[in-house]
Coordinates of C-alpha atoms and ligand atoms in Angstrom, one line a residue:
M23 CA 134.6 155.2 125.5
K24 CA 131.6 154.8 127.4
N25 CA 131.2 151.7 129.9
I26 CA 128.2 149.8 128.8
I27 CA 126.8 146.6 130.2
L28 CA 124.8 143.9 128.6
T29 CA 123.7 140.6 130.4
G30 CA 120.8 138.5 130.4
D31 CA 119.2 135.3 131.2
R32 CA 116.7 132.8 129.2
P33 CA 113.5 132.7 130.6
T34 CA 113.2 128.9 130.8
G35 CA 112.4 128.9 134.5
R36 CA 113.1 130.9 137.8
L37 CA 116.8 132.0 138.5
H38 CA 118.6 130.0 140.9
L39 CA 121.7 130.4 143.3
G40 CA 124.1 129.8 140.1
H41 CA 122.7 133.0 138.5
L42 CA 123.0 134.8 141.9
V43 CA 126.7 134.3 142.3
G44 CA 127.4 133.8 138.6
S45 CA 126.2 137.0 137.5
L46 CA 123.2 138.7 139.4
S47 CA 125.2 139.9 142.4
Q48 CA 127.8 141.4 140.3
R49 CA 125.1 143.2 138.0
V50 CA 123.6 144.7 141.0
E51 CA 126.9 145.8 142.6
M52 CA 128.1 147.4 139.3
Q53 CA 124.4 149.1 138.9
N54 CA 125.2 150.7 142.2
S55 CA 128.7 151.6 141.8
G56 CA 127.6 154.2 139.6
K57 CA 130.7 153.6 137.6
Y58 CA 129.0 152.5 134.4
D59 CA 127.2 154.6 131.7
E60 CA 124.4 152.2 130.9
I61 CA 123.4 148.7 131.7
F62 CA 121.2 146.5 129.7
I63 CA 119.6 143.5 131.0
E64 CA 118.0 141.1 128.2
I65 CA 115.4 138.5 129.0
A66 CA 116.3 136.2 126.2
D67 CA 113.0 134.7 125.1
A68 CA 113.8 134.5 121.4
Q69 CA 117.1 132.4 122.2
A70 CA 115.1 130.4 124.6
T71 CA 112.7 129.1 121.9
T72 CA 115.7 127.8 120.0
D73 CA 115.5 124.9 122.3
N74 CA 112.0 125.3 123.4
F75 CA 110.3 125.4 120.1
G76 CA 107.4 122.9 120.9
N77 CA 106.7 124.6 124.3
I78 CA 106.9 128.5 123.7
Q79 CA 104.4 128.8 126.6
K80 CA 107.0 127.9 129.1
V81 CA 109.2 130.8 127.7
K82 CA 106.4 133.2 127.7
Y83 CA 105.2 132.5 131.4
N84 CA 108.7 132.4 132.7
V85 CA 109.3 135.9 131.7
I86 CA 107.7 137.4 134.6
E87 CA 109.4 134.9 137.0
V88 CA 112.7 136.3 135.7
A89 CA 111.7 139.7 136.0
L90 CA 110.6 139.4 139.5
D91 CA 113.7 137.5 140.4
Y92 CA 116.0 140.5 139.2
L93 CA 113.9 143.1 140.8
S94 CA 113.8 141.0 144.1
C95 CA 117.6 140.8 144.0
G96 CA 118.1 144.5 143.5
I97 CA 118.0 145.3 139.7
D98 CA 116.6 148.7 139.6
P99 CA 114.6 149.8 136.6
S100 CA 115.6 153.4 137.2
K101 CA 119.3 152.4 136.8
S102 CA 119.2 149.3 134.4
T103 CA 117.1 148.7 131.2
I104 CA 115.4 145.6 131.4
F105 CA 114.2 144.2 128.2
L106 CA 112.6 141.6 126.1
Q107 CA 114.7 140.3 123.2
S108 CA 111.7 139.5 121.1
E109 CA 110.6 142.9 121.4
V110 CA 113.8 144.3 119.6
P111 CA 113.4 142.6 116.2
E112 CA 116.2 144.8 115.2
L113 CA 118.5 141.9 116.8
S114 CA 117.5 139.5 114.4
D115 CA 118.5 141.6 111.7
L116 CA 121.9 142.1 113.1
T117 CA 122.3 138.0 113.4
F118 CA 121.4 137.8 109.9
Y119 CA 124.2 139.6 108.6
Y120 CA 126.9 138.4 111.4
M121 CA 125.8 134.7 110.1
N122 CA 127.9 135.5 106.9
L123 CA 131.1 135.9 109.1
V124 CA 131.1 132.7 110.8
T125 CA 131.5 129.1 109.6
L126 CA 129.6 126.2 110.6
A127 CA 132.8 124.3 111.8
R128 CA 133.8 127.1 114.3
L129 CA 130.0 126.8 115.7
E130 CA 130.4 122.9 116.3
R131 CA 133.7 123.6 118.0
N132 CA 132.0 125.8 120.5
P133 CA 132.4 123.6 123.9
T134 CA 129.2 125.2 125.6
V135 CA 127.2 124.3 122.6
K136 CA 128.4 120.9 122.3
Q137 CA 127.6 120.2 125.9
E138 CA 124.2 121.6 125.6
I139 CA 123.5 119.7 122.7
T140 CA 124.2 116.6 124.7
Y141 CA 122.0 117.7 127.5
R142 CA 119.1 118.5 125.3
G143 CA 119.3 115.2 123.5
F144 CA 120.0 117.1 120.1
D145 CA 122.7 114.9 119.2
K146 CA 121.4 113.4 116.2
S147 CA 119.3 116.4 114.8
I148 CA 120.3 119.8 115.9
P149 CA 117.9 122.7 115.3
V150 CA 119.6 125.1 113.0
G151 CA 118.3 128.0 115.2
F152 CA 120.0 126.3 118.3
M153 CA 123.2 125.9 116.7
T154 CA 123.4 129.5 115.6
Y155 CA 122.4 131.1 119.0
P156 CA 126.2 132.0 119.8
I157 CA 125.7 134.4 116.6
S158 CA 122.4 135.9 118.1
Q159 CA 124.2 136.4 121.4
A160 CA 126.9 138.6 119.4
A161 CA 124.0 140.7 118.0
D162 CA 122.6 141.2 121.5
I163 CA 125.9 142.5 122.9
T164 CA 126.9 144.6 119.8
A165 CA 123.4 146.1 119.3
F166 CA 123.8 148.0 122.7
N167 CA 128.0 148.8 122.0
A168 CA 128.6 146.9 125.0
N169 CA 132.0 146.6 126.1
I170 CA 131.2 144.7 129.3
V171 CA 129.4 141.4 129.8
P172 CA 129.4 139.9 133.4
V173 CA 128.9 136.0 133.0
G174 CA 129.3 132.7 134.5
D175 CA 132.3 130.7 132.8
D176 CA 130.0 128.7 130.7
Q177 CA 129.4 131.8 128.5
L178 CA 133.3 132.6 127.9
P179 CA 133.1 130.5 124.5
M180 CA 130.1 132.9 123.6
I181 CA 131.9 136.1 124.3
E182 CA 135.1 134.9 122.4
Q183 CA 132.7 134.1 119.4
T184 CA 131.4 137.6 119.6
R185 CA 134.7 139.1 119.8
E186 CA 135.7 137.4 116.6
I187 CA 132.6 138.4 114.7
V188 CA 133.4 141.9 115.8
R189 CA 136.8 142.1 114.7
T190 CA 136.0 140.2 111.3
F191 CA 133.0 142.9 110.9
N192 CA 135.4 145.7 111.5
R193 CA 138.1 144.4 109.2
L194 CA 135.6 143.9 106.3
Y195 CA 133.7 146.8 106.7
G196 CA 135.4 149.4 108.6
D197 CA 135.3 150.1 112.5
T198 CA 132.0 149.9 113.5
L199 CA 131.4 147.4 116.4
V200 CA 132.7 147.7 119.8
E201 CA 134.6 144.6 120.9
P202 CA 133.4 143.4 124.5
K203 CA 135.1 141.5 127.3
A204 CA 133.5 139.0 129.7
V205 CA 133.8 139.9 133.4
L206 CA 133.8 136.5 135.9
P207 CA 132.6 136.4 139.4
S208 CA 135.4 137.4 141.7
K209 CA 135.4 133.7 143.6
K210 CA 136.3 130.6 141.5
A211 CA 133.6 128.6 143.1
C212 CA 131.1 131.0 141.4
F213 CA 132.2 130.7 137.9
R214 CA 130.3 127.7 137.4
L215 CA 128.1 126.5 140.6
I216 CA 127.6 122.9 140.3
G217 CA 124.1 121.4 140.9
T218 CA 122.7 119.9 144.1
D219 CA 123.2 116.7 142.4
G220 CA 127.0 117.3 142.3
G221 CA 126.6 117.6 138.5
A222 CA 128.6 120.1 136.4
K223 CA 126.3 122.9 136.6
M224 CA 123.5 124.2 138.2
S225 CA 120.9 124.7 135.4
K226 CA 117.1 125.2 134.8
S227 CA 117.1 123.1 132.1
I228 CA 118.5 119.9 134.2
G229 CA 116.7 120.7 137.4
N230 CA 119.3 120.5 140.1
C231 CA 118.7 123.9 141.4
I232 CA 118.0 125.8 144.4
Y233 CA 115.8 128.6 143.2
L234 CA 115.9 132.2 144.6
A235 CA 112.1 131.9 145.1
D236 CA 112.0 128.8 146.9
S237 CA 110.5 128.6 150.2
P238 CA 112.6 128.0 153.2
E239 CA 111.3 124.6 153.8
E240 CA 112.3 123.9 149.9
V241 CA 115.8 125.3 150.6
E242 CA 116.4 123.2 153.6
K243 CA 115.1 119.9 152.1
K244 CA 117.4 120.3 148.8
V245 CA 120.3 121.0 151.3
M246 CA 119.9 118.3 153.8
G247 CA 119.4 116.0 150.6
M248 CA 122.6 117.1 148.8
Y249 CA 125.8 114.9 148.0
T250 CA 128.7 115.0 150.0
D251 CA 131.9 113.1 149.9
P252 CA 130.6 109.5 149.1
N253 CA 133.4 107.8 151.4
H254 CA 132.7 110.1 154.6
L255 CA 130.4 107.1 155.9
K256 CA 130.8 107.6 159.6
V257 CA 131.4 111.1 161.5
S258 CA 134.7 110.0 162.6
D259 CA 135.9 109.3 159.2
P260 CA 138.2 111.8 157.5
G261 CA 136.5 113.7 154.6
N262 CA 136.9 115.3 151.4
T263 CA 136.0 119.0 151.3
E264 CA 137.6 119.3 147.5
G265 CA 134.8 118.9 145.1
N266 CA 132.4 118.1 147.9
P267 CA 129.2 120.1 146.7
V268 CA 128.3 121.2 150.3
F269 CA 131.7 122.9 150.7
I270 CA 131.6 124.3 147.3
Y271 CA 128.4 126.1 148.2
L272 CA 129.9 127.3 151.5
D273 CA 132.9 128.7 149.4
A274 CA 130.5 130.6 147.3
F275 CA 128.2 131.8 150.1
S276 CA 129.4 131.8 153.4
K277 CA 131.1 134.7 155.0
D278 CA 133.1 134.8 158.3
E279 CA 130.0 136.7 159.9
H280 CA 127.9 133.7 159.3
F281 CA 130.5 131.7 161.6
K282 CA 130.2 134.2 164.0
K283 CA 126.5 134.2 164.1
Y284 CA 126.0 130.5 163.9
F285 CA 129.0 129.0 165.8
K286 CA 128.3 131.3 169.0
D287 CA 130.8 129.4 171.0
G288 CA 133.6 130.1 168.7
E289 CA 133.9 126.5 167.7
Y290 CA 134.8 127.4 164.0
K291 CA 135.9 130.8 163.1
N292 CA 135.9 130.7 159.3
L293 CA 135.5 128.1 156.4
E294 CA 139.2 127.1 156.7
E295 CA 138.6 125.5 160.6
L296 CA 135.4 124.0 159.5
K297 CA 137.0 122.3 156.5
S298 CA 140.2 121.1 158.4
H299 CA 138.0 119.5 160.9
Y300 CA 136.0 117.9 158.2
E301 CA 139.0 116.6 156.5
K302 CA 140.5 115.4 159.9
G303 CA 137.4 113.4 160.7
G304 CA 134.9 113.9 163.4
L305 CA 132.6 116.4 161.8
G306 CA 129.3 115.1 160.5
D307 CA 127.6 116.2 156.9
I308 CA 124.4 116.8 158.8
K309 CA 126.2 119.6 161.0
V310 CA 127.6 121.1 157.9
K311 CA 124.5 121.0 155.8
R312 CA 122.6 122.7 158.6
F313 CA 125.0 125.4 158.7
L314 CA 124.7 125.8 154.9
N315 CA 121.2 125.8 155.3
Y316 CA 121.3 128.6 157.8
V317 CA 123.7 130.7 155.6
L318 CA 121.6 130.2 152.4
Q319 CA 118.3 131.2 154.5
D320 CA 120.1 134.2 155.3
I321 CA 120.9 135.2 151.9
L322 CA 117.5 134.3 150.3
E323 CA 115.1 135.8 152.9
P324 CA 115.6 139.4 151.9
I325 CA 115.3 138.5 148.2
R326 CA 112.0 136.4 149.0
L327 CA 110.5 139.5 150.9
K328 CA 111.1 141.8 148.3
R329 CA 109.6 139.5 145.7
S330 CA 106.6 139.2 147.5
Q331 CA 106.4 142.8 147.3
Y332 CA 106.7 142.8 143.4
E333 CA 104.3 140.0 143.1
K334 CA 101.6 142.3 144.3
D335 CA 101.9 144.4 141.0
I336 CA 102.6 142.1 138.0
K337 CA 101.0 145.0 135.6
G338 CA 103.7 147.0 136.9
V339 CA 106.4 144.5 136.2
Y340 CA 105.4 144.3 132.7
D341 CA 105.1 148.2 132.1
I342 CA 109.1 148.1 133.2
L343 CA 109.6 145.5 130.5
F344 CA 107.7 147.2 127.9
S345 CA 109.3 150.6 128.5
G346 CA 112.9 148.9 128.9
S347 CA 112.0 147.2 125.4
D348 CA 111.0 150.5 123.8
K349 CA 114.3 152.2 124.9
A350 CA 116.4 149.0 123.9
R351 CA 114.7 149.0 120.6
A352 CA 115.8 152.7 119.8
I353 CA 119.4 152.0 120.4
A354 CA 119.4 148.7 118.5
S355 CA 117.9 150.2 115.6
E356 CA 120.7 152.8 115.7
T357 CA 123.3 150.1 115.6
L358 CA 121.6 148.2 112.8
F359 CA 121.3 151.5 110.8
K360 CA 125.2 151.8 111.4
V361 CA 125.8 148.3 110.3
K362 CA 123.6 148.3 107.1
K363 CA 125.7 151.6 106.1
A364 CA 129.0 149.7 106.8
I365 CA 128.1 146.9 104.7
G366 CA 126.5 148.9 102.0
L367 CA 122.8 147.9 102.2
D368 CA 121.8 151.4 102.7
Y369 CA 119.7 152.3 99.8
R370 CA 117.7 155.2 101.4
N371 CA 120.5 157.1 102.8
D372 CA 123.0 156.6 99.6
E373 CA 122.5 159.8 97.9
D374 CA 124.7 159.0 95.0
L375 CA 122.8 155.6 94.3
I376 CA 120.1 156.8 92.2
I377 CA 122.1 159.5 90.2
K378 CA 124.7 156.9 89.5
Q379 CA 122.4 154.4 88.4
S380 CA 120.1 157.0 86.5
K381 CA 123.3 158.1 84.4
K382 CA 123.9 154.4 83.8
Y383 CA 120.5 154.4 82.0
D384 CA 120.7 157.8 80.4
N385 CA 117.8 159.0 82.3
Ligands
LIG403 P1 119.4 126.8 130.8 O1 119.5 125.7 131.5 O2 117.9 127.2 130.1 O3 120.5 127.2 129.7 P2 120.9 128.5 132.8 O4 120.6 127.7 134.3 O5 122.0 127.9 132.0 O6 119.3 127.8 131.9 P3 121.0 130.9 131.4 O7 120.0 131.8 131.4 O8 121.5 130.0 130.2 O9 120.8 129.8 132.9 O10 122.3 131.7 132.2 C1 122.3 132.8 132.6 C2 123.5 133.7 132.9 O11 123.7 132.8 134.2 C3 124.7 133.2 132.4 O12 125.7 134.3 132.6 C4 125.3 132.0 133.0 O13 127.0 131.9 132.7 C5 125.0 132.5 134.4 N1 124.9 131.0 135.1 C6 124.1 129.9 134.7 N2 124.0 129.0 135.4 C7 125.1 129.2 136.4 C8 125.8 128.5 137.2 N3 125.4 127.3 137.7 N4 126.9 129.0 137.9 C9 127.6 130.0 137.4 N5 126.7 131.0 136.4 C10 125.7 130.3 136.0
LIG404 MG1 122.1 128.3 129.9

């Protein structure tokens, strides 16, 4: 079996640190490992309309931002196919047939959808399109025969939903679709990076993000304004590192080499030593935040530089998206053909159909 990856992001804003640790870095690593036959990266503009239907311009204008973020993080269009969901209408056809295989109750039980409904204030009136987006994600994944989906952990219920659809489809109509599996980041702190406000998840739609394209000054301002342990009032107070956003970010981003570089006198050799001093008391929040700022600037600087180069050729970036979309469309239409054949809606390719029906009507 081929190893095929499908991942994607909604063009609802620029990408942030949560995307970087939750899925982007892993995509780049997988892309460069040479171990995968195909990598498809979808900019899910159609899905983003399900909660932005009153502001499609926002979706449209953020496509280029997401594409620039991909390229600046090391996604290489000669190795990975970046495409636009709305340019592949076959995905909507697939969604339509998969809808029959899922109950409303099953969609309502999806914990991520439930949480997102609350965030978006949809509690009283949920658009049908939004409710069904896990089904369209199943179409996105299966259209490309993807068996591997690198995601943050908020997406696990979606992948489970896709697996169920695949199993139901294959049972009803014969073995046709590939059952995918989710691949989570290697570090727990990266599964679902919290927001700078300490909220459950850094998310474009909530606005508690450090964006990959933020200027050095913006990053510094956001880091210095981050929540820490609310009971750590004086430097001498013992502090809590567990659940403390600044330490969660250090868990996700810092490496021993950062300690070597920024604590030259060997004051702290690694995160364990820094944590233990904070917990004992005597280490101030400002010092920890300054260190976090250096770490993040180190990570973001090369991304910023690469981005500024791609920003000089916007037409070139759109060309990448359009040729990726053409390639994606060709593959999705092969899958749609197989799916329609499997379910039996293949009029033009059923050679016996006209013969049988003609006989029935004696002609
Ligand atoms: P929106 O608020 O519009 O839903 P988002 O910030 O949640 O945007 P998505 O485009 O929905 O971003 O997510 C794309 C991918 O990034 C998914 O695989 C998701 O799991 C991952 N991801 C998003 N936010 C985080 C986060 N804070 N931590 C880890 N992974 C994340
Ligand atoms: Mg999301």
